[in-house]
Amino acid sequence: MCGIVGYVGENQAAPILLDGLYKLEYRGYDSAGIAVYGEDGIKVVKARGRLKVLDEMTHGGEMLPGTMGIGHTRWATHGAPNDTNAHPHFNKDESIVVVHNGIIENYLKLKKKLESKGYEFCSDTDTEVVAHLLDYYYDGNPLTAISKIMHRVEGSYALGILFKDHPGEVYAVRKDSPLIVGRAKGGNLIASDVPAVLKYTRSVYFIDNEEIAKLTRDTITFYNIDEEPLQKTPTEIAWDITAAEKGGYEYFMLKEIYEQPKAIADTLNPRIKDGRIVIEELKMSDDEMRQIRKIFIVACGSAYHTGVTSKYVFEGLARIPVEVDLASEFRYRSPILDEQTLVIIISQSGETADSLAALRLAKSQGVRTLGIVNVVGSSIAREADNVIYTWAGPEIAVATTKAYSTQLIAEYLLALKFAQVRGTVTDEEMEGYIRELKMIPDQVELTLGNKEKIQKFANRYLAAKDIFFIGRGIDYAISMEGSLKLKEISYIHSDAYAAGELKHGTISLIEEGTLVTAVLTQEELYKKTMSNMVEVRSRGAFVMAVTNTGNQEVEKTADFVIYIPQTNKYFTNSLAIIPLQLFGYYVALGRGCDVDKPRNLAKSVTVE
Ligand code: F6R
């Protein structure tokens, strides 16, 4: 989704803005632009396409002198991705300029009203409404104009704003779209996400909903919607700039795949103390945990897939019924919730619009909520009653890998915690689970050793038309994620099927040479899935299998096998997903795809 940066300080703004926008590229975009306030007023340059175009047009920002400005990468929602619709957007006399992330839901109504008052629009965007509305309300006081538009505008927004009458001041405001403020030496910054400011500072303020920030070179002041000053405390970001850089890898995705052993260990180790699961941030007493009769796990995309796995884990270990929902469905389906329900929202970014709406729906019904979130200080982390952080560090590649893996770990820990409190596992069993959990980081490392074998195999499938994934139980959940990883970055059509469903229609898709990837990590289901492999193979499919070490039997029915180390049946997803991530990565790489920034996708889906 769109990325916003802003700077006011003692240095040239444009190179800082471009640099910040490069750090936000991962969010996905189709055009970019910057506005810089220099001696001749506010100058805007914008262009469709990659940031490189804007970079070249402005000679790395040199052509735009001035020490304050705002910048934007646009992911088109209203109006085609072209130069005109790219941000920033001016008011008529070019005295107010705006960048925006989010959607102004009542923009048509506002546009009509403004047109009736003589305002003319040159773009198809909802954002231009904000520039003209600010103009309409502006009487010399930026704060008052901003506060007034906040009362009029419906929807979500993070805005960066410059006023020609107020040199040396950058304004920012947000509602339901992320925006942070960085306090740096010699200047201050705004951005949609932390990586954009890390080069200059680790001291960051999270702007809350309906708060306004006013930045000058040396000061940062926050206000509420009534223009009353607010006190806020900065957060020190623990990770440094190298965490948000490629460090010699060709793509962030591969780097992040390789960071998984560490990310898993960071998420796991602090929560195991003296042989027990201790989740310090969990503000639920043992009694409260015992009272829970039903859990809803709600998320989108890959995070949803971890939820599908966790249903088996929670139900198996803690004996609590679990429903798993896509957030975009949950929010509109009137779920039956009561005081004995726990709603768990899983989100890497903590800003996904549907997941946030699902969280708010649950809260509005007085239901206890818990977020499993990677981005510290994000909306879901702040609004959920409880939050468990996944310590994956910054995830830049659009296709998630290490955040997915750490979500699984957080969910295993939570399921075991429930099991511990509710007495559904014995001390001896708990010891075994913990021993096996602790082995996962090394076992992931070991599984990564299959890299070359998988790359070679992947190269045979660069021209594939369809690739299917099959499995049962947790293996079906793993298949769903394996299939998504492949299709989202390689653009090869792929689907995952519960293996038992093949006969009910989908087996007709199998043709001579179709690749079917079978996942077999659940011992009690081996034979069943192997029968399905025989069925597709006898119809011409080529079968790749991912299974546990020791299940040599599978070689009789598979053409290519990847073995993963033995672990507890509930934790196999953490290992089996590794070869599937590598497979998707190498197919996409071989096809020459932009692995980190797949077409049409955004890292943080902040609009519905
Ligand atoms: C796929 C992927 C997405 C996200 C989904 C939810 O690789 O990354 O499917 O999992 O958009 O995002 P978060 O976890 O930020 O809520």
Coordinates of C-alpha atoms and ligand atoms in Angstrom, one line a residue:
M1 CA 0.0 0.0 0.0
C2 CA 1.1 3.6 -0.3
G3 CA 4.2 4.8 1.5
I4 CA 4.6 8.2 3.0
V5 CA 7.8 10.1 4.1
G6 CA 8.4 13.6 5.2
Y7 CA 11.4 15.6 6.4
V8 CA 12.2 19.0 7.9
G9 CA 15.8 19.7 9.0
E10 CA 19.1 21.1 8.2
N11 CA 19.9 18.8 5.2
Q12 CA 18.7 18.7 1.6
A13 CA 15.2 17.1 1.9
A14 CA 14.9 15.4 -1.5
P15 CA 17.7 12.8 -1.2
I16 CA 16.4 11.9 2.3
L17 CA 12.8 11.6 0.9
L18 CA 14.0 9.4 -2.0
D19 CA 16.0 7.2 0.4
G20 CA 13.0 6.8 2.7
L21 CA 10.8 5.9 -0.2
Y22 CA 13.2 3.2 -1.3
K23 CA 13.0 1.7 2.2
L24 CA 9.2 1.6 1.8
E25 CA 9.3 0.1 -1.7
Y26 CA 8.4 -3.3 -0.2
R27 CA 4.9 -2.0 0.5
G28 CA 4.1 -2.1 -3.2
Y29 CA 3.5 0.9 -5.5
D30 CA 3.0 1.9 -9.1
S31 CA 4.0 5.6 -9.0
A32 CA 6.0 8.0 -6.8
G33 CA 6.4 11.7 -6.2
I34 CA 8.0 14.2 -3.9
A35 CA 7.3 17.8 -2.9
V36 CA 10.1 20.0 -1.7
Y37 CA 9.7 23.5 -0.2
G38 CA 12.6 25.6 -1.5
E39 CA 13.4 29.3 -2.1
D40 CA 10.9 29.4 -5.0
G41 CA 8.0 27.8 -3.1
I42 CA 6.8 24.2 -3.2
K43 CA 8.0 22.2 -6.2
V44 CA 6.4 18.8 -7.0
V45 CA 7.9 16.1 -9.2
K46 CA 6.1 12.8 -9.8
A47 CA 6.2 9.9 -12.2
R48 CA 4.6 6.6 -12.9
G49 CA 6.6 3.5 -12.5
R50 CA 9.6 2.6 -10.3
L51 CA 11.3 5.0 -8.0
K52 CA 14.3 4.9 -10.2
V53 CA 12.4 7.0 -12.7
L54 CA 11.8 9.7 -10.1
D55 CA 15.3 9.4 -8.9
E56 CA 16.7 10.0 -12.4
M57 CA 14.3 12.8 -13.1
T58 CA 15.5 14.7 -10.1
H59 CA 19.2 13.6 -10.3
G60 CA 18.9 11.8 -7.0
G61 CA 17.0 14.7 -5.5
E62 CA 19.7 17.3 -6.4
M63 CA 17.4 19.2 -8.7
L64 CA 15.0 20.0 -5.9
P65 CA 16.8 22.3 -3.4
G66 CA 15.2 22.8 0.0
T67 CA 15.4 21.4 3.5
M68 CA 11.8 20.3 4.0
G69 CA 9.4 18.1 2.0
I70 CA 7.1 15.1 1.7
G71 CA 7.2 12.1 -0.5
H72 CA 4.9 9.2 -1.6
T73 CA 4.8 5.9 -3.3
R74 CA 1.3 5.2 -4.6
W75 CA -0.6 1.9 -4.9
A76 CA -3.5 2.9 -7.0
T77 CA -7.0 2.7 -5.6
H78 CA -9.0 5.6 -7.2
G79 CA -7.8 6.4 -10.7
A80 CA -5.2 4.7 -12.9
P81 CA -1.6 4.6 -12.0
N82 CA -0.3 7.6 -14.0
D83 CA 1.7 10.8 -13.5
T84 CA -1.5 12.9 -12.8
N85 CA -2.9 10.6 -10.2
A86 CA 0.5 10.2 -8.5
H87 CA 0.9 12.1 -5.2
P88 CA 1.6 14.8 -3.9
H89 CA -1.5 16.8 -4.8
F90 CA -1.8 20.5 -4.7
N91 CA -4.7 22.9 -3.9
K92 CA -5.4 25.4 -6.7
D93 CA -2.8 28.1 -6.0
E94 CA -0.2 25.5 -5.0
S95 CA 0.0 26.8 -1.5
I96 CA -1.0 23.5 0.2
V97 CA 0.4 20.1 -0.8
V98 CA -0.7 16.7 0.4
V99 CA 0.4 13.0 0.4
H100 CA -2.1 10.4 1.5
N101 CA -2.3 6.7 2.3
G102 CA -5.8 5.2 2.8
I103 CA -9.2 5.7 1.3
I104 CA -11.5 8.7 1.6
E105 CA -14.8 6.9 1.5
N106 CA -17.0 10.0 1.1
Y107 CA -14.8 11.6 -1.5
L108 CA -17.5 11.8 -4.2
K109 CA -19.8 13.7 -1.9
L110 CA -17.0 16.1 -0.8
K111 CA -15.9 16.5 -4.4
K112 CA -19.4 17.5 -5.5
K113 CA -19.6 20.0 -2.7
L114 CA -16.2 21.5 -3.5
E115 CA -17.0 21.7 -7.2
S116 CA -20.2 23.6 -6.4
K117 CA -18.0 26.1 -4.6
G118 CA -15.8 26.5 -7.7
Y119 CA -13.0 24.0 -7.0
E120 CA -11.5 22.3 -10.0
F121 CA -10.1 18.8 -9.9
C122 CA -7.3 17.5 -12.1
S123 CA -6.9 14.0 -10.9
D124 CA -9.2 11.0 -10.4
T125 CA -7.9 10.5 -6.8
D126 CA -9.8 10.7 -3.5
T127 CA -6.7 12.4 -2.1
E128 CA -7.2 15.6 -4.2
V129 CA -10.3 16.2 -2.2
V130 CA -8.2 16.6 0.9
A131 CA -6.0 19.3 -0.7
H132 CA -9.0 21.4 -1.7
L133 CA -10.8 20.8 1.5
L134 CA -7.8 22.0 3.5
D135 CA -7.8 25.1 1.2
Y136 CA -11.5 25.6 1.9
Y137 CA -11.0 25.6 5.7
Y138 CA -7.5 27.3 5.8
D139 CA -7.6 30.7 7.5
G140 CA -3.9 30.9 8.3
N141 CA -3.8 28.3 11.0
P142 CA -2.8 24.8 9.7
L143 CA -4.0 23.0 12.8
T144 CA -7.5 24.4 12.6
A145 CA -7.8 23.5 8.9
I146 CA -6.5 19.9 9.6
S147 CA -8.9 19.5 12.6
K148 CA -11.8 20.7 10.5
I149 CA -11.1 18.3 7.6
M150 CA -10.8 15.4 10.2
H151 CA -14.5 16.1 11.1
R152 CA -15.5 16.0 7.4
V153 CA -13.5 13.1 6.0
E154 CA -14.7 9.6 6.4
G155 CA -12.5 6.5 5.8
S156 CA -8.9 5.9 6.5
Y157 CA -6.0 8.3 6.1
A158 CA -2.4 9.0 6.9
L159 CA -1.5 12.4 5.6
G160 CA 1.7 14.4 5.2
I161 CA 1.0 18.1 4.5
L162 CA 3.0 21.3 3.8
F163 CA 1.6 24.8 3.9
K164 CA 3.4 27.5 1.9
D165 CA 2.6 30.1 4.6
H166 CA 4.4 28.0 7.2
P167 CA 7.9 27.3 6.0
G168 CA 9.8 25.0 8.3
E169 CA 6.8 23.0 9.3
V170 CA 5.6 19.6 8.3
Y171 CA 2.2 18.4 9.4
A172 CA 1.0 14.8 9.8
V173 CA -2.2 13.2 10.8
R174 CA -3.7 9.7 10.8
K175 CA -6.8 7.6 11.2
D176 CA -6.6 3.8 10.5
S177 CA -3.5 4.0 8.3
P178 CA 0.0 3.7 9.8
L179 CA 2.2 6.7 10.4
I180 CA 5.2 7.3 12.6
V181 CA 7.4 10.2 13.6
G182 CA 11.2 9.9 13.9
R183 CA 13.1 12.3 16.1
A184 CA 16.6 12.7 14.6
K185 CA 19.6 15.0 15.1
G186 CA 19.3 18.0 13.0
G187 CA 15.9 17.3 11.7
N188 CA 12.7 15.3 12.1
L189 CA 10.9 12.8 9.9
I190 CA 7.5 11.2 9.3
A191 CA 7.0 7.8 7.6
S192 CA 4.6 5.0 7.0
D193 CA 7.0 2.5 8.6
V194 CA 10.1 2.4 10.7
P195 CA 12.7 1.2 8.0
A196 CA 12.3 4.6 6.3
V197 CA 13.7 6.5 9.3
L198 CA 16.2 3.9 10.7
K199 CA 19.2 5.5 9.0
Y200 CA 18.6 8.7 11.0
T201 CA 17.1 7.6 14.3
R202 CA 15.8 4.7 16.4
S203 CA 13.7 7.0 18.4
V204 CA 10.1 6.8 17.1
Y205 CA 6.7 8.1 18.1
F206 CA 3.6 6.1 17.0
I207 CA 0.9 8.6 16.0
D208 CA -2.5 7.4 17.4
N209 CA -5.8 7.6 15.6
E210 CA -7.0 11.2 15.1
E211 CA -3.8 12.7 16.4
I212 CA -1.9 15.5 14.6
A213 CA 1.9 16.0 14.6
K214 CA 3.6 19.2 13.8
L215 CA 7.3 18.9 13.0
T216 CA 9.9 21.6 12.8
R217 CA 13.7 21.1 12.5
D218 CA 14.0 21.0 16.3
T219 CA 10.6 20.2 17.7
I220 CA 7.8 17.7 17.5
T221 CA 4.4 18.6 18.9
F222 CA 1.3 16.4 19.0
Y223 CA -2.3 17.5 19.2
N224 CA -5.7 15.9 19.4
I225 CA -8.5 16.6 17.0
D226 CA -9.5 19.6 19.3
E227 CA -6.0 21.1 18.7
E228 CA -5.0 20.5 22.4
P229 CA -1.4 19.5 22.8
L230 CA -0.6 15.9 23.8
Q231 CA 2.3 14.4 25.6
K232 CA 3.8 11.3 23.9
T233 CA 6.7 9.1 24.8
P234 CA 9.0 7.8 22.0
T235 CA 9.8 4.1 21.6
E236 CA 13.4 3.0 21.0
I237 CA 13.4 0.6 18.1
A238 CA 15.6 -2.4 18.9
W239 CA 16.6 -3.5 15.4
D240 CA 19.2 -1.6 13.4
I241 CA 19.5 -0.6 9.8
T242 CA 21.2 -3.8 8.7
A243 CA 18.1 -5.7 9.6
A244 CA 16.3 -3.8 6.9
E245 CA 19.0 -4.3 4.2
K246 CA 19.8 -7.1 1.9
G247 CA 23.2 -8.0 3.4
G248 CA 24.5 -9.7 0.2
Y249 CA 21.4 -11.6 -0.7
E250 CA 19.9 -11.1 -4.1
Y251 CA 16.5 -10.7 -2.7
F252 CA 15.0 -9.9 0.8
M253 CA 12.9 -13.0 0.5
L254 CA 15.9 -15.4 0.4
K255 CA 17.6 -13.4 3.3
E256 CA 14.4 -13.7 5.3
I257 CA 14.1 -17.4 4.6
Y258 CA 17.6 -17.8 6.0
E259 CA 16.8 -15.7 9.0
Q260 CA 14.1 -18.1 10.1
P261 CA 16.2 -20.1 12.6
K262 CA 17.1 -16.9 14.5
A263 CA 13.6 -15.4 14.2
I264 CA 12.1 -18.6 15.6
A265 CA 14.6 -18.8 18.5
D266 CA 14.0 -15.1 19.3
T267 CA 10.2 -15.7 19.5
L268 CA 10.5 -19.0 21.4
N269 CA 13.4 -18.9 23.9
P270 CA 12.3 -16.0 26.1
R271 CA 9.0 -17.7 26.6
I272 CA 10.3 -21.0 28.0
K273 CA 11.4 -20.7 31.6
D274 CA 12.3 -23.7 33.9
G275 CA 10.5 -26.1 31.7
R276 CA 7.3 -24.1 31.5
I277 CA 5.7 -21.8 29.0
V278 CA 5.7 -18.2 30.3
I279 CA 4.2 -15.5 28.2
E280 CA 4.8 -12.5 30.2
E281 CA 2.8 -10.0 28.1
L282 CA -0.3 -12.2 28.4
K283 CA -2.6 -10.3 30.7
M284 CA -4.9 -13.3 31.3
S285 CA -5.0 -15.0 34.6
D286 CA -5.1 -18.8 34.7
D287 CA -8.7 -18.6 35.8
E288 CA -9.6 -16.5 32.8
M289 CA -7.9 -18.9 30.5
R290 CA -9.8 -21.8 32.1
Q291 CA -13.1 -20.0 31.4
I292 CA -12.5 -19.8 27.7
R293 CA -14.8 -22.2 25.9
K294 CA -14.2 -21.3 22.3
I295 CA -11.4 -19.6 20.3
F296 CA -11.8 -17.8 17.0
I297 CA -8.6 -17.3 15.0
V298 CA -9.0 -14.5 12.5
A299 CA -6.5 -13.4 9.9
C300 CA -5.7 -12.9 6.2
G301 CA -3.5 -14.7 3.7
S302 CA -0.5 -16.5 5.1
A303 CA -1.4 -15.5 8.7
Y304 CA -4.8 -17.2 8.1
H305 CA -2.9 -20.3 7.1
T306 CA -1.0 -20.4 10.4
G307 CA -4.5 -20.2 12.0
V308 CA -5.6 -23.3 10.1
T309 CA -2.6 -25.2 11.4
S310 CA -3.3 -23.9 14.9
K311 CA -6.8 -25.2 15.0
Y312 CA -5.4 -28.7 15.0
V313 CA -2.8 -27.7 17.7
F314 CA -5.2 -25.9 20.0
E315 CA -7.9 -28.6 19.7
G316 CA -5.3 -31.4 20.0
L317 CA -3.3 -30.0 22.9
A318 CA -5.7 -27.8 24.9
R319 CA -9.0 -29.4 23.9
I320 CA -10.7 -26.1 23.1
P321 CA -12.9 -25.8 20.0
V322 CA -11.4 -23.4 17.4
E323 CA -13.0 -21.7 14.4
V324 CA -10.6 -20.2 11.9
D325 CA -11.9 -17.3 9.8
L326 CA -10.7 -15.0 7.0
A327 CA -10.9 -11.6 8.5
S328 CA -12.8 -10.2 5.4
E329 CA -15.5 -12.9 6.0
F330 CA -15.6 -12.7 9.8
R331 CA -16.3 -9.0 9.9
Y332 CA -19.5 -9.4 7.8
R333 CA -20.9 -12.7 9.0
S334 CA -22.3 -11.9 12.5
P335 CA -20.2 -14.4 14.4
I336 CA -21.7 -15.8 17.6
L337 CA -19.4 -14.4 20.4
D338 CA -19.8 -14.4 24.1
E339 CA -17.8 -13.7 27.3
Q340 CA -16.3 -17.2 27.1
T341 CA -14.9 -16.6 23.7
L342 CA -11.4 -15.5 22.8
V343 CA -10.7 -13.9 19.5
I344 CA -7.1 -14.2 18.3
I345 CA -6.1 -11.8 15.5
I346 CA -2.9 -12.8 13.7
S347 CA -1.1 -10.1 11.6
Q348 CA 2.5 -9.5 10.7
S349 CA 2.0 -5.8 9.9
G350 CA -0.6 -5.2 12.6
E351 CA -2.3 -2.8 10.1
T352 CA -4.3 -5.1 7.8
A353 CA -7.6 -3.4 7.4
D354 CA -9.8 -6.4 7.5
S355 CA -8.0 -7.9 10.5
L356 CA -8.2 -4.6 12.3
A357 CA -12.0 -4.4 11.6
A358 CA -12.4 -7.9 12.8
L359 CA -10.6 -7.0 16.1
R360 CA -12.8 -4.0 16.5
L361 CA -16.0 -6.0 15.9
A362 CA -15.0 -8.5 18.6
K363 CA -14.1 -5.7 21.0
S364 CA -17.4 -3.9 20.3
Q365 CA -19.2 -7.1 21.5
G366 CA -17.2 -7.1 24.7
V367 CA -15.2 -10.2 23.7
R368 CA -11.6 -10.7 24.9
T369 CA -9.1 -10.2 22.1
L370 CA -5.5 -11.2 21.6
G371 CA -3.2 -10.0 18.8
I372 CA -0.2 -12.0 17.5
V373 CA 1.7 -9.2 15.8
N374 CA 5.2 -8.6 14.5
V375 CA 5.2 -4.8 14.1
V376 CA 5.6 -3.2 17.6
G377 CA 3.2 -0.3 18.2
S378 CA 1.0 -1.2 15.2
S379 CA -2.7 -0.6 15.4
I380 CA -3.7 -4.3 16.2
A381 CA -0.9 -4.5 18.8
R382 CA -2.2 -1.3 20.5
E383 CA -5.9 -2.1 20.3
A384 CA -6.0 -5.8 21.2
D385 CA -6.6 -6.5 24.9
N386 CA -3.5 -8.7 24.8
V387 CA -0.6 -8.9 22.4
I388 CA 2.0 -11.5 21.8
Y389 CA 4.9 -10.2 19.7
T390 CA 6.6 -12.4 17.1
W391 CA 10.2 -11.3 17.1
A392 CA 10.8 -11.8 13.4
G393 CA 12.4 -8.3 12.9
P394 CA 11.5 -6.3 9.9
E395 CA 10.1 -8.3 7.0
I396 CA 10.6 -6.5 3.8
A397 CA 9.8 -9.1 1.0
V398 CA 6.1 -8.9 0.2
A399 CA 5.8 -12.7 0.5
T400 CA 6.0 -13.6 4.1
T401 CA 8.4 -16.3 5.3
K402 CA 9.9 -15.5 8.7
A403 CA 6.9 -13.7 10.1
Y404 CA 4.8 -16.8 9.1
S405 CA 7.2 -19.1 10.9
T406 CA 7.2 -17.0 14.0
Q407 CA 3.4 -16.8 14.0
L408 CA 3.4 -20.5 14.1
I409 CA 5.7 -20.5 17.1
A410 CA 3.6 -18.0 19.0
E411 CA 0.5 -20.1 18.3
Y412 CA 2.2 -23.3 19.5
L413 CA 3.3 -21.5 22.7
L414 CA -0.2 -20.2 23.3
A415 CA -1.8 -23.6 22.7
L416 CA 0.7 -25.2 25.1
K417 CA 0.1 -22.4 27.7
F418 CA -3.7 -23.1 27.5
A419 CA -2.9 -26.9 27.8
Q420 CA -0.7 -26.2 30.8
V421 CA -3.3 -24.1 32.6
R422 CA -6.2 -26.4 31.8
G423 CA -4.3 -29.6 32.6
T424 CA -4.9 -31.2 29.3
V425 CA -1.2 -32.4 29.0
T426 CA 0.8 -34.1 31.7
D427 CA 4.1 -32.6 33.0
E428 CA 6.0 -35.4 31.2
E429 CA 4.2 -34.6 27.9
M430 CA 4.9 -30.9 28.3
E431 CA 8.6 -31.7 28.8
G432 CA 8.6 -33.5 25.5
Y433 CA 6.8 -30.7 23.7
I434 CA 9.2 -28.1 25.0
R435 CA 12.2 -30.3 24.1
E436 CA 10.9 -30.6 20.6
L437 CA 10.1 -26.9 20.3
K438 CA 13.6 -26.0 21.3
M439 CA 15.0 -28.2 18.5
I440 CA 13.0 -26.4 15.8
P441 CA 15.6 -23.6 15.0
D442 CA 18.4 -26.1 14.4
Q443 CA 16.0 -28.4 12.4
V444 CA 15.0 -25.4 10.2
E445 CA 18.7 -24.8 9.6
L446 CA 19.2 -28.4 8.6
T447 CA 16.2 -28.3 6.3
L448 CA 17.6 -25.2 4.5
G449 CA 20.5 -27.5 3.5
N450 CA 18.2 -28.8 0.7
K451 CA 18.5 -25.5 -1.1
E452 CA 20.5 -26.7 -4.1
K453 CA 18.5 -29.8 -4.6
I454 CA 15.3 -27.8 -4.6
Q455 CA 16.7 -25.1 -6.9
K456 CA 17.6 -27.7 -9.5
F457 CA 14.2 -29.3 -9.3
A458 CA 12.4 -25.9 -9.4
N459 CA 14.2 -25.1 -12.6
R460 CA 12.4 -28.0 -14.4
Y461 CA 9.1 -26.3 -13.7
L462 CA 9.6 -22.8 -14.9
A463 CA 7.1 -23.2 -17.7
A464 CA 4.5 -25.0 -15.7
K465 CA 0.9 -24.0 -16.3
D466 CA -0.6 -25.3 -13.0
I467 CA 1.0 -26.8 -9.9
F468 CA -1.2 -28.5 -7.2
F469 CA -0.5 -29.1 -3.5
I470 CA -2.3 -31.8 -1.5
G471 CA -2.3 -32.9 2.1
R472 CA -4.6 -33.9 5.0
G473 CA -5.0 -32.2 8.4
I474 CA -2.0 -30.0 9.2
D475 CA -0.5 -31.1 5.9
Y476 CA -3.5 -29.4 4.1
A477 CA -2.7 -26.2 6.0
I478 CA 1.0 -26.5 4.9
S479 CA -0.2 -27.1 1.3
M480 CA -2.3 -23.9 1.4
E481 CA 0.8 -21.9 2.3
G482 CA 3.1 -23.7 -0.1
S483 CA 0.6 -23.0 -2.9
L484 CA 0.3 -19.3 -2.0
K485 CA 4.1 -18.9 -1.8
L486 CA 4.5 -20.3 -5.3
K487 CA 1.6 -18.5 -7.1
E488 CA 2.0 -15.0 -5.5
I489 CA 5.7 -14.6 -6.6
S490 CA 5.9 -16.8 -9.7
Y491 CA 2.5 -16.1 -11.3
I492 CA 2.0 -19.8 -12.0
H493 CA -1.5 -20.9 -11.2
S494 CA -1.6 -23.1 -8.2
D495 CA -4.2 -24.5 -5.8
A496 CA -4.1 -26.5 -2.6
Y497 CA -6.6 -29.3 -2.0
A498 CA -7.4 -31.4 1.0
A499 CA -6.2 -34.7 -0.5
G500 CA -9.4 -36.5 0.3
E501 CA -11.3 -34.0 -1.8
L502 CA -9.5 -34.8 -5.1
K503 CA -12.1 -37.4 -6.1
H504 CA -14.9 -34.9 -5.6
G505 CA -14.0 -32.9 -8.7
T506 CA -10.4 -31.6 -8.8
I507 CA -8.7 -34.7 -10.0
S508 CA -10.1 -33.9 -13.5
L509 CA -7.5 -31.1 -13.6
I510 CA -4.6 -33.6 -13.7
E511 CA -2.9 -34.0 -17.0
E512 CA 0.2 -35.7 -18.3
G513 CA 3.2 -34.1 -16.5
T514 CA 1.2 -31.9 -14.1
L515 CA 3.3 -31.3 -10.9
V516 CA 1.5 -32.3 -7.7
T517 CA 3.3 -31.6 -4.4
A518 CA 2.1 -33.9 -1.7
V519 CA 2.8 -33.1 2.0
L520 CA 3.0 -36.1 4.4
T521 CA 4.0 -35.2 7.9
Q522 CA 1.1 -36.7 9.8
E523 CA 2.0 -40.4 10.4
E524 CA -1.5 -41.5 10.9
L525 CA -2.5 -40.1 7.5
Y526 CA 0.5 -41.3 5.4
K527 CA -1.3 -44.2 3.8
K528 CA -4.3 -42.1 3.0
T529 CA -2.3 -39.4 1.2
M530 CA -0.2 -42.0 -0.5
S531 CA -3.3 -43.5 -2.1
N532 CA -4.1 -40.0 -3.4
M533 CA -0.6 -39.7 -4.8
V534 CA -1.1 -43.0 -6.6
E535 CA -4.4 -41.7 -8.0
V536 CA -2.8 -38.6 -9.5
R537 CA 0.3 -40.4 -10.7
S538 CA -1.7 -43.0 -12.6
R539 CA -3.3 -40.0 -14.4
G540 CA 0.0 -38.7 -15.5
A541 CA 1.0 -36.4 -12.7
F542 CA 4.6 -36.0 -11.6
V543 CA 4.7 -36.1 -7.8
M544 CA 7.0 -34.2 -5.4
A545 CA 6.7 -35.2 -1.8
V546 CA 7.7 -33.5 1.5
T547 CA 7.8 -36.0 4.3
N548 CA 9.5 -36.9 7.6
T549 CA 12.8 -38.6 7.6
G550 CA 12.2 -42.3 7.9
N551 CA 9.2 -42.4 5.7
Q552 CA 11.2 -44.1 2.9
E553 CA 8.0 -45.8 1.8
V554 CA 6.9 -42.6 0.0
E555 CA 9.6 -43.1 -2.6
K556 CA 7.5 -45.9 -4.1
T557 CA 4.9 -43.3 -5.2
A558 CA 6.7 -40.0 -5.4
D559 CA 9.1 -39.0 -8.2
F560 CA 11.1 -36.5 -6.0
V561 CA 11.2 -36.5 -2.2
I562 CA 12.4 -33.9 0.3
Y563 CA 12.8 -35.2 3.9
I564 CA 12.4 -33.0 6.9
P565 CA 13.7 -33.9 10.4
Q566 CA 11.4 -35.7 12.9
T567 CA 9.5 -33.5 15.2
N568 CA 6.2 -33.7 17.1
K569 CA 3.2 -34.0 14.8
Y570 CA 1.8 -30.6 15.9
F571 CA 5.0 -28.8 14.9
T572 CA 5.7 -30.2 11.4
N573 CA 4.5 -27.1 9.6
S574 CA 7.6 -25.2 10.9
L575 CA 9.9 -27.6 9.0
A576 CA 7.8 -28.7 6.0
I577 CA 7.2 -25.1 4.9
I578 CA 10.9 -24.5 4.4
P579 CA 11.3 -26.6 1.1
L580 CA 8.0 -25.1 -0.2
Q581 CA 9.2 -21.5 0.4
L582 CA 12.5 -22.4 -1.4
F583 CA 10.6 -24.0 -4.2
G584 CA 8.4 -21.0 -4.7
Y585 CA 11.4 -18.7 -4.5
Y586 CA 13.5 -20.6 -7.1
V587 CA 10.6 -21.0 -9.5
A588 CA 10.0 -17.2 -9.4
L589 CA 13.7 -16.4 -9.6
G590 CA 14.1 -18.8 -12.6
R591 CA 11.1 -17.1 -14.4
G592 CA 12.8 -13.7 -13.9
C593 CA 10.1 -12.4 -11.6
D594 CA 10.6 -9.5 -9.2
V595 CA 10.6 -11.8 -6.2
D596 CA 10.4 -9.2 -3.4
K597 CA 7.8 -7.0 -5.1
P598 CA 5.3 -9.2 -7.0
R599 CA 2.9 -7.4 -9.3
N600 CA -0.3 -6.0 -7.9
L601 CA 0.6 -7.0 -4.3
A602 CA 1.3 -4.8 -1.3
K603 CA 3.0 -5.8 1.9
S604 CA 0.7 -4.0 4.2
V605 CA -3.0 -4.1 3.1
T606 CA -4.3 -1.1 4.8
V607 CA -7.4 -0.8 2.7
E608 CA -10.4 -3.1 2.5
Ligands
F6R1 C1 1.6 -13.7 1.6 C2 1.4 -12.7 2.6 C3 0.0 -12.2 2.9 C4 -0.2 -11.7 4.3 C5 -1.6 -11.1 4.5 C6 -1.8 -10.7 5.9 O1 2.9 -14.1 1.5 O2 2.3 -12.1 3.1 O3 -1.0 -13.2 2.5 O4 0.0 -12.8 5.2 O5 -1.7 -10.0 3.7 O6 -0.9 -9.7 6.3 P1 -0.6 -9.3 7.8 O7 0.0 -10.6 8.4 O8 0.3 -8.2 7.8 O9 -1.9 -9.0 8.4

